[in-house]
Short mmCIF file of C-alpha atoms and ligand atoms in Angstrom, two decimals:
data_model
loop_
_atom_site.label_atom_id
_atom_site.label_comp_id
_atom_site.label_asym_id
_atom_site.label_seq_id
_atom_site.Cartn_x
_atom_site.Cartn_y
_atom_site.Cartn_z
CA MET A 246 2.82 -91.74 -28.31
CA MET A 247 5.87 -90.47 -26.46
CA ASP A 248 5.81 -87.18 -28.36
CA ASP A 249 2.17 -86.82 -27.42
CA SER A 250 3.00 -87.32 -23.72
CA VAL A 251 5.85 -84.83 -23.92
CA ALA A 252 3.51 -82.28 -25.48
CA LYS A 253 0.92 -82.86 -22.74
CA ALA A 254 3.56 -82.54 -20.03
CA ARG A 255 4.91 -79.34 -21.57
CA GLU A 256 1.42 -77.86 -21.64
CA ALA A 257 0.73 -78.80 -17.99
CA ILE A 258 4.02 -77.23 -16.93
CA ARG A 259 3.42 -74.10 -18.98
CA ASP A 260 -0.03 -73.56 -17.40
CA ALA A 261 0.92 -74.45 -13.80
CA ARG A 262 0.76 -71.79 -11.11
CA SER A 263 2.82 -73.92 -8.74
CA ILE A 264 5.38 -76.56 -9.64
CA ALA A 265 7.16 -78.98 -7.32
CA VAL A 266 10.02 -81.16 -8.53
CA LEU A 267 11.44 -84.19 -6.78
CA THR A 268 14.80 -85.52 -7.95
CA GLY A 269 16.67 -88.68 -7.04
CA ALA A 270 19.88 -90.52 -7.82
CA GLY A 271 19.07 -90.94 -11.52
CA ILE A 272 19.76 -87.33 -12.45
CA SER A 273 23.10 -87.41 -10.59
CA ALA A 274 24.06 -90.68 -12.26
CA GLU A 275 23.80 -88.87 -15.59
CA SER A 276 26.60 -86.58 -14.35
CA GLY A 277 28.73 -89.61 -13.51
CA ILE A 278 28.00 -89.67 -9.79
CA PRO A 279 27.49 -93.24 -8.63
CA THR A 280 24.84 -94.10 -6.08
CA PHE A 281 25.99 -94.70 -2.51
CA ARG A 282 26.07 -98.44 -3.06
CA ASP A 283 27.60 -98.26 -6.52
CA ALA A 284 30.45 -96.17 -5.06
CA MET A 285 31.30 -98.97 -2.64
CA THR A 286 33.93 -100.51 -4.89
CA GLY A 287 37.70 -101.00 -4.64
CA LEU A 288 38.98 -99.83 -1.27
CA TRP A 289 35.40 -99.53 -0.02
CA ALA A 290 34.05 -102.89 -1.16
CA ARG A 291 34.78 -104.56 2.17
CA PHE A 292 32.51 -102.18 4.09
CA ARG A 293 28.81 -102.37 4.70
CA PRO A 294 26.67 -99.20 4.29
CA GLU A 295 26.12 -99.12 8.05
CA ASP A 296 29.92 -98.98 8.52
CA LEU A 297 30.06 -95.73 6.52
CA ALA A 298 26.86 -93.84 7.09
CA THR A 299 25.60 -94.10 10.67
CA PRO A 300 26.32 -92.07 13.83
CA GLU A 301 27.53 -95.29 15.45
CA ALA A 302 30.04 -95.93 12.66
CA PHE A 303 31.36 -92.39 13.02
CA GLN A 304 31.79 -92.78 16.77
CA ARG A 305 33.51 -96.13 16.30
CA ASP A 306 35.75 -95.20 13.38
CA PRO A 307 35.52 -91.48 12.49
CA ARG A 308 38.52 -91.63 10.17
CA THR A 309 36.97 -94.20 7.84
CA VAL A 310 33.65 -92.37 7.66
CA TRP A 311 35.37 -89.01 7.09
CA ASP A 312 37.55 -90.46 4.33
CA TRP A 313 34.55 -92.05 2.62
CA TYR A 314 32.76 -88.72 2.46
CA ALA A 315 35.95 -86.90 1.42
CA ALA A 316 36.08 -89.28 -1.56
CA ARG A 317 32.39 -88.66 -2.33
CA ARG A 318 32.94 -84.88 -2.01
CA ALA A 319 35.86 -85.03 -4.45
CA GLN A 320 33.74 -87.01 -6.89
CA ALA A 321 30.93 -84.45 -6.66
CA ALA A 322 33.37 -81.55 -7.06
CA ASP A 323 34.59 -83.08 -10.33
CA ALA A 324 31.08 -83.65 -11.68
CA LEU A 325 29.27 -81.13 -13.83
CA PRO A 326 25.54 -80.44 -13.88
CA ASN A 327 23.92 -82.04 -16.92
CA ALA A 328 21.18 -80.87 -19.28
CA GLY A 329 18.56 -82.14 -16.82
CA HIS A 330 19.90 -79.98 -13.98
CA ARG A 331 20.13 -77.01 -16.32
CA ALA A 332 16.57 -77.49 -17.56
CA LEU A 333 15.27 -77.41 -13.98
CA ALA A 334 17.20 -74.20 -13.27
CA ALA A 335 15.71 -72.71 -16.46
CA LEU A 336 12.24 -73.83 -15.38
CA GLU A 337 12.67 -72.02 -12.06
CA GLU A 338 13.64 -68.85 -13.96
CA ALA A 339 10.61 -69.19 -16.23
CA CYS A 340 8.31 -69.67 -13.24
CA ALA A 341 9.74 -66.58 -11.53
CA ALA A 342 9.22 -64.56 -14.71
CA ARG A 343 5.51 -65.41 -14.83
CA GLY A 344 4.85 -65.32 -11.10
CA ALA A 345 4.44 -69.06 -10.61
CA GLU A 346 5.76 -70.89 -7.57
CA PHE A 347 8.61 -73.35 -7.92
CA ILE A 348 10.30 -75.64 -5.44
CA LEU A 349 12.89 -78.33 -6.08
CA VAL A 350 13.10 -81.13 -3.54
CA THR A 351 16.08 -83.43 -3.93
CA GLN A 352 17.22 -86.66 -2.34
CA ASN A 353 20.70 -86.05 -3.73
CA VAL A 354 23.55 -84.76 -1.57
CA ASP A 355 25.99 -83.69 -4.32
CA GLY A 356 24.95 -80.04 -4.62
CA LEU A 357 24.62 -80.17 -8.42
CA HIS A 358 21.26 -78.37 -8.42
CA HIS A 359 22.82 -75.38 -6.68
CA ALA A 360 25.80 -75.62 -9.05
CA SER A 361 23.48 -75.32 -12.04
CA GLY A 362 21.72 -72.23 -10.68
CA SER A 363 18.65 -73.62 -8.92
CA ARG A 364 17.81 -71.48 -5.89
CA ASN A 365 14.70 -72.74 -4.11
CA VAL A 366 16.10 -76.17 -3.28
CA VAL A 367 15.19 -78.42 -0.36
CA GLU A 368 17.94 -80.98 0.25
CA LEU A 369 16.08 -83.73 2.08
CA HIS A 370 19.24 -85.68 2.83
CA GLY A 371 21.60 -82.76 3.36
CA SER A 372 24.72 -82.00 1.32
CA ILE A 373 28.20 -83.48 1.28
CA ARG A 374 29.44 -79.98 0.40
CA ARG A 375 28.62 -78.86 3.95
CA VAL A 376 30.02 -80.08 7.25
CA LYS A 377 28.85 -79.61 10.81
CA CYS A 378 30.14 -80.75 14.18
CA PHE A 379 29.02 -84.08 15.55
CA ASP A 380 28.13 -82.88 19.03
CA ASN A 381 26.27 -79.63 18.45
CA GLY A 382 25.66 -79.30 14.73
CA HIS A 383 27.75 -76.12 14.46
CA PRO A 384 28.24 -75.45 10.73
CA ALA A 385 31.83 -75.08 9.55
CA SER A 386 32.78 -73.24 6.38
CA SER A 387 36.45 -74.11 6.40
CA TRP A 388 38.49 -76.82 8.00
CA ASP A 389 41.96 -78.26 8.16
CA PRO A 390 42.16 -80.68 5.24
CA ASP A 391 44.91 -82.64 6.97
CA GLY A 392 42.87 -83.43 10.03
CA ALA A 393 40.76 -86.53 9.70
CA PRO A 394 38.27 -85.72 10.86
CA PRO A 395 38.95 -82.06 11.63
CA ARG A 396 37.64 -80.29 14.73
CA CYS A 397 34.89 -77.72 15.21
CA LEU A 398 36.32 -74.24 15.82
CA ALA A 399 33.42 -73.42 18.14
CA CYS A 400 33.42 -76.42 20.47
CA GLY A 401 36.21 -78.79 19.52
CA ALA A 402 33.94 -81.69 18.55
CA MET A 403 34.71 -83.69 15.41
CA LEU A 404 33.31 -82.40 12.14
CA ARG A 405 31.09 -84.69 10.09
CA PRO A 406 29.36 -84.33 6.73
CA ASP A 407 26.02 -82.50 6.89
CA VAL A 408 24.10 -85.43 5.43
CA VAL A 409 21.35 -87.61 6.82
CA TRP A 410 22.74 -90.94 7.91
CA PHE A 411 20.83 -94.20 8.25
CA GLY A 412 18.78 -94.03 11.42
CA GLU A 413 18.76 -90.21 11.52
CA VAL A 414 15.71 -88.03 11.02
CA LEU A 415 15.42 -85.69 8.04
CA PRO A 416 16.50 -82.06 8.67
CA GLY A 417 13.92 -80.06 10.61
CA GLY A 418 11.46 -78.40 8.32
CA ALA A 419 12.73 -79.94 5.09
CA LEU A 420 10.17 -82.69 4.83
CA ASP A 421 7.37 -80.39 6.01
CA ALA A 422 8.28 -77.83 3.36
CA ALA A 423 8.37 -80.56 0.71
CA LEU A 424 5.00 -82.01 1.74
CA ARG A 425 3.38 -78.58 1.83
CA ALA A 426 4.67 -77.84 -1.66
CA ALA A 427 3.49 -81.21 -2.96
CA ALA A 428 0.02 -80.70 -1.52
CA LYS A 429 -0.50 -77.33 -3.18
CA CYS A 430 1.27 -77.70 -6.52
CA ASP A 431 -0.54 -78.11 -9.85
CA VAL A 432 2.29 -80.19 -11.30
CA LEU A 433 4.74 -82.47 -9.57
CA LEU A 434 7.69 -83.73 -11.58
CA SER A 435 9.29 -86.90 -10.25
CA VAL A 436 12.73 -87.24 -11.82
CA GLY A 437 15.21 -90.09 -11.59
CA THR A 438 13.79 -91.71 -8.47
CA SER A 439 12.21 -95.08 -7.93
CA GLY A 440 9.22 -93.25 -6.57
CA LEU A 441 8.11 -95.56 -3.81
CA VAL A 442 11.04 -95.00 -1.49
CA GLU A 443 10.03 -92.63 1.28
CA PRO A 444 9.60 -89.75 1.30
CA ALA A 445 9.20 -89.75 -2.46
CA ALA A 446 6.01 -91.76 -2.23
CA SER A 447 4.42 -89.39 0.28
CA LEU A 448 5.18 -86.42 -1.94
CA ALA A 449 3.78 -88.00 -5.09
CA PHE A 450 0.63 -89.22 -3.36
CA ALA A 451 0.08 -85.90 -1.57
CA ALA A 452 0.19 -84.24 -4.97
CA LEU A 453 -2.14 -86.79 -6.56
CA GLU A 454 -4.64 -86.52 -3.71
CA ALA A 455 -4.67 -82.76 -4.09
CA GLY A 456 -5.51 -83.14 -7.78
CA ALA A 457 -2.11 -82.24 -9.22
CA ALA A 458 -0.70 -83.79 -12.37
CA VAL A 459 2.21 -86.05 -11.48
CA ILE A 460 4.72 -86.42 -14.30
CA GLU A 461 7.37 -89.08 -13.98
CA VAL A 462 10.67 -88.80 -15.86
CA ASN A 463 12.74 -91.98 -15.58
CA PRO A 464 14.46 -94.40 -17.95
CA ALA A 465 12.52 -97.38 -16.60
CA ALA A 466 9.07 -97.93 -15.13
CA THR A 467 8.93 -97.67 -11.32
CA PRO A 468 6.40 -98.75 -8.70
CA LEU A 469 5.03 -95.21 -8.93
CA THR A 470 4.39 -95.45 -12.69
CA PRO A 471 0.88 -97.01 -12.51
CA HIS A 472 -0.27 -94.07 -10.38
CA VAL A 473 1.13 -91.12 -12.32
CA THR A 474 -0.63 -88.81 -14.74
CA LEU A 475 2.11 -89.01 -17.37
CA ALA A 476 5.13 -91.32 -17.49
CA LEU A 477 7.97 -90.17 -19.73
CA ARG A 478 10.59 -92.85 -20.34
CA GLY A 479 14.11 -91.54 -20.78
CA ALA A 480 17.07 -89.83 -19.16
CA ALA A 481 16.47 -86.56 -17.33
CA GLY A 482 19.04 -84.88 -19.57
CA GLU A 483 17.11 -85.93 -22.64
CA ILE A 484 13.50 -85.41 -21.48
CA LEU A 485 13.62 -82.34 -19.22
CA PRO A 486 14.99 -79.92 -21.87
CA ARG A 487 12.03 -80.89 -24.07
CA LEU A 488 9.57 -79.99 -21.30
CA VAL A 489 10.75 -76.51 -20.49
CA VAL A 490 11.44 -74.96 -23.91
ZN1 ZN B 158 30.77 -77.56 17.45
#
């Protein structure tokens, strides 16, 4: 049964002229990166998410928020892309070789897709590997590691991680680009995400409404599962390499 679904998924991917992929925390977890909430242990257990990931928290206690993201950045820097990340990079290569479109939309902020060679990546929630200033959004490529938080060289404002905090809107253009891709793809792969958290749901349903095959890769069933074309149960690192060979 499962082998049959894998074969069908592989065929749909092989024939697609346009592929969109959505990834969530599950594929990062396979590289040892805990979810935001799972990382709130030890020193961080006494905080609430809104103490660590809102503009108000940063204004109130910039040091704590900066240190939290410094810890997350160090964790991501130590993590390696897994077989799932590598399979998606290989799929992008294969699409380029045959003239098919490929876009990877991720909810993850760890940068592991870039690290594994993916190029056309939309980071819906930003990246902890980038920083920008709080006041004007000036990007900063280097900063004083001893300052906490360091200052923007352009305007002197405090630097903050370039991620989307609770209560903030998604980066301009990112969601639009993702929705456009979902609405015109032939195949949408939903990987390691619960599927009904926005904007994942919008992307999957935009693809379904446009007649695309939606293929879910996740260890457990999700609220999206009853709606998808094919549901493949398993880890991204186990399933994805079987889809792109
Ligand atoms: Zn600035």
